[in-house]
């Protein structure tokens, strides 16, 4: 088996951490037990490009239990947990191509290693597998039944391919399932972003002016949690507060917009001495780091994941995690209990593709409702929560138009 990881000797610690995450992934575990018996993915080659974390390790072992031949590469150069990669190779016999801190050339070498297996299903987080196939390796498309996409940014890229009529195989937008974005994007990003900033800086959030750029599900989650930690939260979004104004008052800036160059040279120049800037969006394009470099006379690594830039004026600005998603660069990403639902969607969508791919067209599809609702029901049951269901009379009433006053 081929693999490229930092150090196989880290496997023991990784195995324990994967077990800890598994304890908080009851829905995925139920799916794994069924997959072991039914083998719905028997002989299907799955290439996954995901953050190599304890949660992804549990997903990959679920897919393998279902009979799939799996391989994983990193979906971000800085998010890999090296001890997890080691345990996946040593204990689960899953080929892993991922090293924390890998350069861009290695990152794409790893993506190509995953694609060399000629996958039947691609499983992306950010669409780098699919975009590499469409730009450089179109010949692989004939073996691909469909792909799944984990994140908002990836879905946006794929919808753009679809709109231009260029999409070569079907995609299931896992991100858009209610049991994914309403929990993972909101509560997962909210908590893990604060975790990443705190681990990188150990700054007090209480009383800090925290600027949240972008008010989608992720921004809302971060704003909610930052407020709970006592920060004075300001939201930069169309029709709320311009970044130019926010630049003057912020102590900590976080971008989660999915867009490019949100914080630029003119904004860095307006910031207070000691301002901290971080990104929690998928790609490292939201902060214009080149501009920050250009206006700085020096920089130094002052803590793990914290670089101190000294501007020509003498002012200092602190950049976290090289502008890569701080929740996975400096912390561990979303907690297992939310990834449980996200990755239950991935596993069940892979099964759905295996059973239905002949009927799918080159489109971006929603996760089928029965999968989304089934996961919600299992999650509630695993938490011991009972809910009411509609009576036949109530169902009929909601579907009718005749009855009025
Ligand atoms: N994306 C965000 N958090 C994650 C995690 N813990 N594992 C995999 N992908 C993630």
Tab-separated table of N, CA and C and ligand atoms in Angstrom, residues 51 53 55-56 125 327-328 332-334 339 343, ligand 1:
chain	number	residue	atom	x	y	z
A	51	UNK	N	-10.509	17.210	4.983
A	51	UNK	CA	-9.567	17.503	6.057
A	51	UNK	C	-9.274	16.184	6.768
A	53	UNK	N	-8.862	14.471	9.619
A	53	UNK	CA	-9.133	14.659	11.046
A	53	UNK	C	-9.677	13.348	11.626
A	55	UNK	N	-12.586	12.859	12.652
A	55	UNK	CA	-13.940	12.629	12.144
A	55	UNK	C	-13.884	12.014	10.743
A	56	UNK	N	-12.965	12.536	9.919
A	56	UNK	CA	-12.824	11.969	8.570
A	56	UNK	C	-12.341	10.525	8.645
A	125	UNK	N	-14.085	18.316	-0.401
A	125	UNK	CA	-14.409	19.392	0.530
A	125	UNK	C	-13.738	20.641	-0.042
A	327	UNK	N	-9.925	27.439	12.130
A	327	UNK	CA	-10.517	26.413	12.992
A	327	UNK	C	-9.877	25.045	12.783
A	328	UNK	N	-9.302	24.830	11.581
A	328	UNK	CA	-8.625	23.553	11.334
A	328	UNK	C	-7.109	23.701	11.371
A	332	UNK	N	-8.989	21.880	15.960
A	332	UNK	CA	-9.248	20.537	15.410
A	332	UNK	C	-10.462	20.477	14.504
A	333	UNK	N	-10.950	21.638	14.071
A	333	UNK	CA	-12.149	21.628	13.237
A	333	UNK	C	-13.389	21.439	14.080
A	334	UNK	N	-14.483	21.142	13.408
A	334	UNK	CA	-15.753	21.030	14.111
A	334	UNK	C	-15.763	19.802	15.016
A	339	UNK	N	-20.022	16.763	13.133
A	339	UNK	CA	-19.532	16.061	11.939
A	339	UNK	C	-20.253	14.725	11.769
A	343	UNK	N	-21.111	13.747	8.072
A	343	UNK	CA	-20.499	12.567	7.455
A	343	UNK	C	-21.485	11.404	7.316
B	1	LIG	N1	-14.566	20.482	8.449
B	1	LIG	C1	-14.715	21.215	9.544
B	1	LIG	N2	-14.403	20.513	10.640
B	1	LIG	C2	-14.041	19.275	10.231
B	1	LIG	C3	-13.625	18.103	10.899
B	1	LIG	N3	-13.526	18.059	12.221
B	1	LIG	N4	-13.330	17.028	10.147
B	1	LIG	C4	-13.439	17.086	8.799
B	1	LIG	N5	-13.822	18.156	8.123
B	1	LIG	C5	-14.137	19.253	8.826
